Coordinates of C-alpha atoms in Angstrom, one line a residue:
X1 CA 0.0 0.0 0.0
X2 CA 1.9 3.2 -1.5
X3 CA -0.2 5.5 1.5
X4 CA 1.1 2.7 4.4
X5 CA 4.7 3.6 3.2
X6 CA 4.8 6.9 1.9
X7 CA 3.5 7.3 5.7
X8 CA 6.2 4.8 6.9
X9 CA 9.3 7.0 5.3
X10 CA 10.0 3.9 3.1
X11 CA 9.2 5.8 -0.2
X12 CA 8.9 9.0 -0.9
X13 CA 5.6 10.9 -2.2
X14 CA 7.0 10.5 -5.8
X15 CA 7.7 6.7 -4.9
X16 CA 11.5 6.7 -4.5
X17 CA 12.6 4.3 -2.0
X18 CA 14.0 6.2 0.9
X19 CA 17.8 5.1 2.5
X20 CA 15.8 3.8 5.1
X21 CA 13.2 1.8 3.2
X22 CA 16.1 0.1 1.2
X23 CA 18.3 -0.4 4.5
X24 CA 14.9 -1.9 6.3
X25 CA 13.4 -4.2 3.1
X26 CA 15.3 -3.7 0.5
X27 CA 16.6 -6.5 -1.5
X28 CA 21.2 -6.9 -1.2
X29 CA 22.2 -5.7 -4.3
X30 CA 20.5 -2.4 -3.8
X31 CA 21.8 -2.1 -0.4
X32 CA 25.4 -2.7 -1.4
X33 CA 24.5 -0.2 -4.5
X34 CA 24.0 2.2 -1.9
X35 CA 26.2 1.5 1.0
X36 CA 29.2 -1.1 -0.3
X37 CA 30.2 -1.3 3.1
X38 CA 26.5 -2.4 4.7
X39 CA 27.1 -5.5 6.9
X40 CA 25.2 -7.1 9.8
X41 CA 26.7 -10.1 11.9
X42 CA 25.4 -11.9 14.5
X43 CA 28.1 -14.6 15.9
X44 CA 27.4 -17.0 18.9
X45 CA 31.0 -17.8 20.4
X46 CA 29.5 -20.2 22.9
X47 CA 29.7 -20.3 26.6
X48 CA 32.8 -23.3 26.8
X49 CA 35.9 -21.4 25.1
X50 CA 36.8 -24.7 22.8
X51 CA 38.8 -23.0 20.7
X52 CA 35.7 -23.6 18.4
X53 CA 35.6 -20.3 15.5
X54 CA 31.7 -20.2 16.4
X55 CA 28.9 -22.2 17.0
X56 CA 26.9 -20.0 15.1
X57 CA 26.9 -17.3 12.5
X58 CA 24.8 -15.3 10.5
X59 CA 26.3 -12.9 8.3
X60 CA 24.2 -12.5 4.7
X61 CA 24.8 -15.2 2.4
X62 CA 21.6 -15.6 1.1
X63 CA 20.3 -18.2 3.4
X64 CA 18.0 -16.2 4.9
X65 CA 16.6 -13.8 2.3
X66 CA 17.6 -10.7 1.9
X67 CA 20.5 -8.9 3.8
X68 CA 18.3 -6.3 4.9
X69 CA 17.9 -5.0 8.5
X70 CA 14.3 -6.4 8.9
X71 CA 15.6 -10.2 7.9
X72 CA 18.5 -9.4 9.6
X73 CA 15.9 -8.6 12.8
X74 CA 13.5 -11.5 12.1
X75 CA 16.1 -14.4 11.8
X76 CA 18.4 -13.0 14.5
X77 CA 16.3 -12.2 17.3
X78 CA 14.8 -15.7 17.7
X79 CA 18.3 -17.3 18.3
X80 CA 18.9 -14.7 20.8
X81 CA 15.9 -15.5 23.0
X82 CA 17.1 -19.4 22.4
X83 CA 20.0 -18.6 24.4
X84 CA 17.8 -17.1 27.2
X85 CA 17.2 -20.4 29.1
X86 CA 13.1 -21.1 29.3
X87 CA 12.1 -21.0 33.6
X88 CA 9.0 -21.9 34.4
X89 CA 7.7 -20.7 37.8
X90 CA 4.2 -20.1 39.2
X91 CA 3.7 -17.1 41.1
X92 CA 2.1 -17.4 44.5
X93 CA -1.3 -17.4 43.3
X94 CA -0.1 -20.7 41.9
X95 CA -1.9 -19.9 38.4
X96 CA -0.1 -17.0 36.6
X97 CA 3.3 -18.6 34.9
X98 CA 6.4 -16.4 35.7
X99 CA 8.8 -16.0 32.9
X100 CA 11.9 -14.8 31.9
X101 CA 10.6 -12.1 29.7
X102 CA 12.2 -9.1 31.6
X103 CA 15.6 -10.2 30.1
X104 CA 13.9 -10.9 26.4
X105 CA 12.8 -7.6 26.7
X106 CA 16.3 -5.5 27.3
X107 CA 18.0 -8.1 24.9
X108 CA 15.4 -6.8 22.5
X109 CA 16.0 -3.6 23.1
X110 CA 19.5 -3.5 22.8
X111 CA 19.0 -5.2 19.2
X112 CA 16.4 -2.5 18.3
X113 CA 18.5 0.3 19.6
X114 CA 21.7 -0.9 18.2
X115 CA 19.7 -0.8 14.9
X116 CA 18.5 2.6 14.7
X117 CA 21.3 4.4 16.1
X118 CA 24.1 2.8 14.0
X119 CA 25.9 5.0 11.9
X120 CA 25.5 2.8 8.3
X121 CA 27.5 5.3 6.6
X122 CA 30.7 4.4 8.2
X123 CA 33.3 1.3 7.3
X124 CA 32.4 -0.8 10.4
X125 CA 30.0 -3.6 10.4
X126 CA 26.8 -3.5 12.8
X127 CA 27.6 -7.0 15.4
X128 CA 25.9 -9.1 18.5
X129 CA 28.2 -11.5 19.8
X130 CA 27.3 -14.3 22.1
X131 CA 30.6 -15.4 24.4
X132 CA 30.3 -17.0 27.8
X133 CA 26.9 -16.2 28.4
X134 CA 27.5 -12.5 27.4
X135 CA 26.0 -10.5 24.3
X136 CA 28.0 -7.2 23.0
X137 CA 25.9 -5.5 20.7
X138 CA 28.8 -2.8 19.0
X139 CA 27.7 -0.3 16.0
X140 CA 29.4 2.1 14.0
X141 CA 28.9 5.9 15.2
X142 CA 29.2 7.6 18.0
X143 CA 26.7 8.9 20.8
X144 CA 24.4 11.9 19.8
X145 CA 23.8 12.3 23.4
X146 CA 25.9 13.1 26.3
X147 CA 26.8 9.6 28.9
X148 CA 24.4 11.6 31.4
X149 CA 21.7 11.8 29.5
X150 CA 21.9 8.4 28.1
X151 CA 22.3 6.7 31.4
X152 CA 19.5 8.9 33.0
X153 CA 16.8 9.3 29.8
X154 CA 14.3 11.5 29.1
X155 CA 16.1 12.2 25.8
X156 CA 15.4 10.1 22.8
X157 CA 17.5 11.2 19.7
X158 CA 17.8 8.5 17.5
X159 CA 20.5 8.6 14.3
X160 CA 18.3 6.9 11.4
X161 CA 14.4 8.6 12.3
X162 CA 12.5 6.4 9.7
X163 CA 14.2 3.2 11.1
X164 CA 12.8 4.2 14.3
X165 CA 9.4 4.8 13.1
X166 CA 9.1 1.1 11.4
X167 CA 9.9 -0.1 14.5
X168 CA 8.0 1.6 16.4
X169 CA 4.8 0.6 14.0
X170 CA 6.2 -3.1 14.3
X171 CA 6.2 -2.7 18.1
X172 CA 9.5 -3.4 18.6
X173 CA 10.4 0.3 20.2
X174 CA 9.3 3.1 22.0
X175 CA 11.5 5.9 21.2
X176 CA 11.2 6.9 25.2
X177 CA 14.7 7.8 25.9
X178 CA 14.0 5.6 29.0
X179 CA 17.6 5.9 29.4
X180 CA 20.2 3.2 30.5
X181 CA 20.4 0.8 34.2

């Protein structure tokens, strides 16, 4: 629907894909076309230190679909939450199941955030890496905000606007500037 993404920032009123709407769904060739430097990488290390290169990788190979950030999103953030181990609990009122989601959530969040505020102009690949039960989410650029107000809140000022925006419509962000625990 050309109204749904002209209103999304993914094409333009004269329907020109927007850097954002080729980052977000575009198809690899195009994104390389535009950014020959674009790369995404999760890598799962694992928790044993076997000397192993990885137990897990995704980089964009064509495995997956598209190299685009939303694939990217889709395909990684499910083996993130694998890692999370599954509790089960009941709380007291012995009928409400207690989960882990807490944790799902900030992993998510981190993900989302590492997303939109990369710097995809730069010569540095956009990376989670999973090592000894530890994830480092790294992205080119620097902060836009100072450390206080990005361990405090109350300031959302994210680098790539429209990326925000789809994921905000997705549900996957709130654009708060909740700041950082």
């Amino acid at each position: 629907d050309e109204d749904f993404m002209i209103k999304l920032g993914i094409i333009t009123r004269e329907k020109i894909p927007t850097l954002a709407g080729i980052l977000m769904f575009g198809n690899t060739d195009v994104i390389r076309e535009v950014l020959p430097t674009f790369a995404l990488e999760y890598i799962d290390l694992g928790d044993d230190n076997t000397g192993e290169r990885w137990r897990d990788r995704i980089v964009w190979d064509g495995t997956w679909g598209e190299g685009n950030i939303y694939n990217f999103f889709t395909t990684v953030i499910n083996k993130i939450y694998s890692l999370v181990p599954n509790r089960f609990e009941l709380a007291d009122d012995n009928l409400t199941a207690l989960d882990n989601s807490d944790l799902k959530i900030a992993l998510r969040e981190a993900f989302v955030n590492m997303l939109i505020h990369a710097d995809y102009r730069l010569d540095r690949r956009l990376q989670i890496k999973y090592q000894n039960r530890r994830f480092y989410f790294t992205n080119p650029g620097s902060l836009r905000i100072s450390l206080e107000d990005f361990f405090n809140g109350k300031i959302s000022e994210p680098r790539n606007q429209t990326i925000a925006l789809i994921f905000r419509m997705i549900g996957y962000a709130e654009i708060a500037g909740s700041g950082v625990s």
